[in-house]
mmCIF file with all atom_site columns, C-alpha atoms in Angstrom:
data_model
loop_
_atom_site.group_PDB
_atom_site.id
_atom_site.type_symbol
_atom_site.label_atom_id
_atom_site.label_alt_id
_atom_site.label_comp_id
_atom_site.label_asym_id
_atom_site.label_entity_id
_atom_site.label_seq_id
_atom_site.pdbx_PDB_ins_code
_atom_site.Cartn_x
_atom_site.Cartn_y
_atom_site.Cartn_z
_atom_site.occupancy
_atom_site.B_iso_or_equiv
_atom_site.pdbx_formal_charge
_atom_site.auth_seq_id
_atom_site.auth_comp_id
_atom_site.auth_asym_id
_atom_site.auth_atom_id
_atom_site.pdbx_PDB_model_num
ATOM 1  C CA . MET A 1 1  ? 13.719  -11.991 -4.428  1.00 0.00 ? 1  MET A CA 1
ATOM 2  C CA . GLY A 1 2  ? 14.472  -15.898 -4.197  1.00 0.00 ? 2  GLY A CA 1
ATOM 3  C CA . ASN A 1 3  ? 11.615  -18.120 -4.534  1.00 0.00 ? 3  ASN A CA 1
ATOM 4  C CA . VAL A 1 4  ? 8.579   -16.057 -5.446  1.00 0.00 ? 4  VAL A CA 1
ATOM 5  C CA . ALA A 1 5  ? 5.041   -16.932 -6.883  1.00 0.00 ? 5  ALA A CA 1
ATOM 6  C CA . ARG A 1 6  ? 3.919   -15.029 -9.990  1.00 0.00 ? 6  ARG A CA 1
ATOM 7  C CA . ASP A 1 7  ? 0.173   -13.896 -10.399 1.00 0.00 ? 7  ASP A CA 1
ATOM 8  C CA . GLU A 1 8  ? -0.389  -12.120 -13.632 1.00 0.00 ? 8  GLU A CA 1
ATOM 9  C CA . GLY A 1 9  ? -3.191  -9.858  -14.544 1.00 0.00 ? 9  GLY A CA 1
ATOM 10 C CA . THR A 1 10 ? -4.202  -6.787  -16.522 1.00 0.00 ? 10 THR A CA 1
ATOM 11 C CA . THR A 1 11 ? -5.684  -3.647  -14.945 1.00 0.00 ? 11 THR A CA 1
ATOM 12 C CA . THR A 1 12 ? -6.496  -0.266  -16.435 1.00 0.00 ? 12 THR A CA 1
ATOM 13 C CA . CYS A 1 13 ? -6.774  3.255   -14.904 1.00 0.00 ? 13 CYS A CA 1
ATOM 14 C CA . GLY A 1 14 ? -6.908  5.661   -17.930 1.00 0.00 ? 14 GLY A CA 1
ATOM 15 C CA . ALA A 1 15 ? -3.711  3.688   -19.225 1.00 0.00 ? 15 ALA A CA 1
ATOM 16 C CA . GLU A 1 16 ? -3.063  0.435   -20.563 1.00 0.00 ? 16 GLU A CA 1
ATOM 17 C CA . SER A 1 17 ? -1.569  -1.656  -17.975 1.00 0.00 ? 17 SER A CA 1
ATOM 18 C CA . ASP A 1 18 ? -0.055  -5.174  -17.361 1.00 0.00 ? 18 ASP A CA 1
ATOM 19 C CA . GLN A 1 19 ? 0.309   -6.235  -13.654 1.00 0.00 ? 19 GLN A CA 1
ATOM 20 C CA . LYS A 1 20 ? 2.737   -8.718  -12.200 1.00 0.00 ? 20 LYS A CA 1
ATOM 21 C CA . GLN A 1 21 ? 3.161   -9.647  -8.592  1.00 0.00 ? 21 GLN A CA 1
ATOM 22 C CA . ALA A 1 22 ? 5.957   -11.300 -6.746  1.00 0.00 ? 22 ALA A CA 1
ATOM 23 C CA . HIS A 1 23 ? 5.180   -12.673 -3.154  1.00 0.00 ? 23 HIS A CA 1
ATOM 24 C CA . ASP A 1 24 ? 7.534   -13.837 -0.856  1.00 0.00 ? 24 ASP A CA 1
ATOM 25 C CA . ARG A 1 25 ? 7.459   -14.324 2.933   1.00 0.00 ? 25 ARG A CA 1
ATOM 26 C CA . PHE A 1 26 ? 8.131   -10.697 3.728   1.00 0.00 ? 26 PHE A CA 1
ATOM 27 C CA . ALA A 1 27 ? 6.575   -8.675  0.959   1.00 0.00 ? 27 ALA A CA 1
ATOM 28 C CA . LEU A 1 28 ? 4.120   -8.419  -1.872  1.00 0.00 ? 28 LEU A CA 1
ATOM 29 C CA . VAL A 1 29 ? 5.829   -6.429  -4.539  1.00 0.00 ? 29 VAL A CA 1
ATOM 30 C CA . ILE A 1 30 ? 3.597   -5.373  -7.496  1.00 0.00 ? 30 ILE A CA 1
ATOM 31 C CA . ALA A 1 31 ? 5.034   -4.401  -10.773 1.00 0.00 ? 31 ALA A CA 1
ATOM 32 C CA . ARG A 1 32 ? 2.991   -2.734  -13.615 1.00 0.00 ? 32 ARG A CA 1
ATOM 33 C CA . ASP A 1 33 ? 4.154   -1.807  -17.119 1.00 0.00 ? 33 ASP A CA 1
ATOM 34 C CA . VAL A 1 34 ? 2.144   0.969   -18.083 1.00 0.00 ? 34 VAL A CA 1
ATOM 35 C CA . HIS A 1 35 ? 1.929   2.473   -21.735 1.00 0.00 ? 35 HIS A CA 1
ATOM 36 C CA . PHE A 1 36 ? -0.498  5.794   -21.757 1.00 0.00 ? 36 PHE A CA 1
ATOM 37 C CA . PHE A 1 37 ? -1.313  5.398   -25.431 1.00 0.00 ? 37 PHE A CA 1
ATOM 38 C CA . PRO A 1 38 ? -0.600  3.045   -28.458 1.00 0.00 ? 38 PRO A CA 1
ATOM 39 C CA . GLY A 1 39 ? 2.958   3.113   -29.497 1.00 0.00 ? 39 GLY A CA 1
ATOM 40 C CA . ALA A 1 40 ? 4.233   5.149   -26.241 1.00 0.00 ? 40 ALA A CA 1
ATOM 41 C CA . ARG A 1 41 ? 7.014   3.823   -24.288 1.00 0.00 ? 41 ARG A CA 1
ATOM 42 C CA . VAL A 1 42 ? 6.285   1.372   -21.561 1.00 0.00 ? 42 VAL A CA 1
ATOM 43 C CA . TYR A 1 43 ? 7.299   2.439   -18.092 1.00 0.00 ? 43 TYR A CA 1
ATOM 44 C CA . THR A 1 44 ? 7.593   -0.074  -15.113 1.00 0.00 ? 44 THR A CA 1
ATOM 45 C CA . TYR A 1 45 ? 6.178   1.371   -11.926 1.00 0.00 ? 45 TYR A CA 1
ATOM 46 C CA . TYR A 1 46 ? 6.793   -0.701  -8.521  1.00 0.00 ? 46 TYR A CA 1
ATOM 47 C CA . ALA A 1 47 ? 4.689   -0.700  -5.417  1.00 0.00 ? 47 ALA A CA 1
ATOM 48 C CA . ILE A 1 48 ? 4.623   -2.785  -2.142  1.00 0.00 ? 48 ILE A CA 1
ATOM 49 C CA . GLY A 1 49 ? 1.195   -4.406  -1.470  1.00 0.00 ? 49 GLY A CA 1
ATOM 50 C CA . GLN A 1 50 ? -0.314  -3.164  1.686   1.00 0.00 ? 50 GLN A CA 1
ATOM 51 C CA . PRO A 1 51 ? -2.650  -5.307  4.109   1.00 0.00 ? 51 PRO A CA 1
ATOM 52 C CA . HIS A 1 52 ? -6.080  -4.131  4.617   1.00 0.00 ? 52 HIS A CA 1
ATOM 53 C CA . TYR A 1 53 ? -6.147  -1.475  7.459   1.00 0.00 ? 53 TYR A CA 1
ATOM 54 C CA . LEU A 1 54 ? -8.344  1.313   8.772   1.00 0.00 ? 54 LEU A CA 1
ATOM 55 C CA . THR A 1 55 ? -7.389  4.946   9.166   1.00 0.00 ? 55 THR A CA 1
ATOM 56 C CA . ALA A 1 56 ? -9.170  7.401   11.666  1.00 0.00 ? 56 ALA A CA 1
ATOM 57 C CA . LEU A 1 57 ? -9.190  11.160  11.361  1.00 0.00 ? 57 LEU A CA 1
ATOM 58 C CA . ALA A 1 58 ? -10.201 12.401  14.874  1.00 0.00 ? 58 ALA A CA 1
ATOM 59 C CA . VAL A 1 59 ? -10.865 15.950  15.351  1.00 0.00 ? 59 VAL A CA 1
ATOM 60 C CA . THR A 1 60 ? -11.178 17.585  18.802  1.00 0.00 ? 60 THR A CA 1
ATOM 61 C CA . ARG A 1 61 ? -13.690 20.118  19.758  1.00 0.00 ? 61 ARG A CA 1
ATOM 62 C CA . GLU A 1 62 ? -10.835 22.858  19.441  1.00 0.00 ? 62 GLU A CA 1
ATOM 63 C CA . GLU A 1 63 ? -10.176 21.586  15.995  1.00 0.00 ? 63 GLU A CA 1
ATOM 64 C CA . ARG A 1 64 ? -6.898  19.994  16.324  1.00 0.00 ? 64 ARG A CA 1
ATOM 65 C CA . ILE A 1 65 ? -6.068  16.423  14.711  1.00 0.00 ? 65 ILE A CA 1
ATOM 66 C CA . LEU A 1 66 ? -5.045  13.447  16.764  1.00 0.00 ? 66 LEU A CA 1
ATOM 67 C CA . LEU A 1 67 ? -1.653  12.052  15.496  1.00 0.00 ? 67 LEU A CA 1
ATOM 68 C CA . VAL A 1 68 ? 0.250   9.046   16.922  1.00 0.00 ? 68 VAL A CA 1
ATOM 69 C CA . ARG A 1 69 ? 3.927   9.310   17.202  1.00 0.00 ? 69 ARG A CA 1
ATOM 70 C CA . LYS A 1 70 ? 5.716   6.108   16.319  1.00 0.00 ? 70 LYS A CA 1
ATOM 71 C CA . TYR A 1 71 ? 9.208   4.869   15.665  1.00 0.00 ? 71 TYR A CA 1
ATOM 72 C CA . ARG A 1 72 ? 9.835   3.569   11.893  1.00 0.00 ? 72 ARG A CA 1
ATOM 73 C CA . PRO A 1 73 ? 12.811  1.627   11.338  1.00 0.00 ? 73 PRO A CA 1
ATOM 74 C CA . ALA A 1 74 ? 13.108  2.098   7.775   1.00 0.00 ? 74 ALA A CA 1
ATOM 75 C CA . ILE A 1 75 ? 13.495  5.902   8.230   1.00 0.00 ? 75 ILE A CA 1
ATOM 76 C CA . GLU A 1 76 ? 15.599  5.363   11.576  1.00 0.00 ? 76 GLU A CA 1
ATOM 77 C CA . ARG A 1 77 ? 13.259  8.018   13.458  1.00 0.00 ? 77 ARG A CA 1
ATOM 78 C CA . PHE A 1 78 ? 9.887   8.570   14.697  1.00 0.00 ? 78 PHE A CA 1
ATOM 79 C CA . SER A 1 79 ? 7.129   10.105  12.612  1.00 0.00 ? 79 SER A CA 1
ATOM 80 C CA . LEU A 1 80 ? 3.706   11.510  13.136  1.00 0.00 ? 80 LEU A CA 1
ATOM 81 C CA . GLU A 1 81 ? 0.915   9.671   11.675  1.00 0.00 ? 81 GLU A CA 1
ATOM 82 C CA . LEU A 1 82 ? -2.949  9.359   11.678  1.00 0.00 ? 82 LEU A CA 1
ATOM 83 C CA . PRO A 1 83 ? -4.074  6.322   13.928  1.00 0.00 ? 83 PRO A CA 1
ATOM 84 C CA . ALA A 1 84 ? -4.489  3.379   12.057  1.00 0.00 ? 84 ALA A CA 1
ATOM 85 C CA . GLU A 1 85 ? -4.986  -0.512  12.827  1.00 0.00 ? 85 GLU A CA 1
ATOM 86 C CA . LEU A 1 86 ? -4.626  -3.579  10.380  1.00 0.00 ? 86 LEU A CA 1
ATOM 87 C CA . LEU A 1 87 ? -8.016  -5.309  9.731   1.00 0.00 ? 87 LEU A CA 1
ATOM 88 C CA . GLU A 1 88 ? -8.373  -9.171  10.804  1.00 0.00 ? 88 GLU A CA 1
ATOM 89 C CA . GLN A 1 89 ? -9.063  -11.210 7.523   1.00 0.00 ? 89 GLN A CA 1
ATOM 90 C CA . THR A 1 90 ? -12.145 -12.452 9.249   1.00 0.00 ? 90 THR A CA 1
ATOM 91 C CA . LYS A 1 91 ? -13.798 -8.868  9.612   1.00 0.00 ? 91 LYS A CA 1
ATOM 92 C CA . ILE A 1 92 ? -12.966 -8.230  5.902   1.00 0.00 ? 92 ILE A CA 1
ATOM 93 C CA . GLN A 1 93 ? -14.808 -11.155 4.813   1.00 0.00 ? 93 GLN A CA 1
ATOM 94 C CA . ARG A 1 94 ? -17.881 -10.298 6.715   1.00 0.00 ? 94 ARG A CA 1
ATOM 95 C CA . LYS A 1 95 ? -17.756 -6.753  5.151   1.00 0.00 ? 95 LYS A CA 1
ATOM 96 C CA . LEU A 1 96 ? -17.537 -8.244  1.446   1.00 0.00 ? 96 LEU A CA 1
#
């Protein structure tokens, strides 16, 4: 991934896990080495870090769900999604 800054920490979610994050100017890639019990094989799981966002589930009086049709270049087609919007960093800080 070129020049990246690494930030290491440890997380637990029912399994022992070591987390590493790699930042570049386009994405935050999170890699976790997880072993579910002592002596177990270690598996590496990867995820893309997401910015803070808000998703709405709007239901009409007719019990229909509002969806938004968006073109997604990664899949080269349109998809139907729940309405969502990125949160500004200042709004996030006020909530915390």
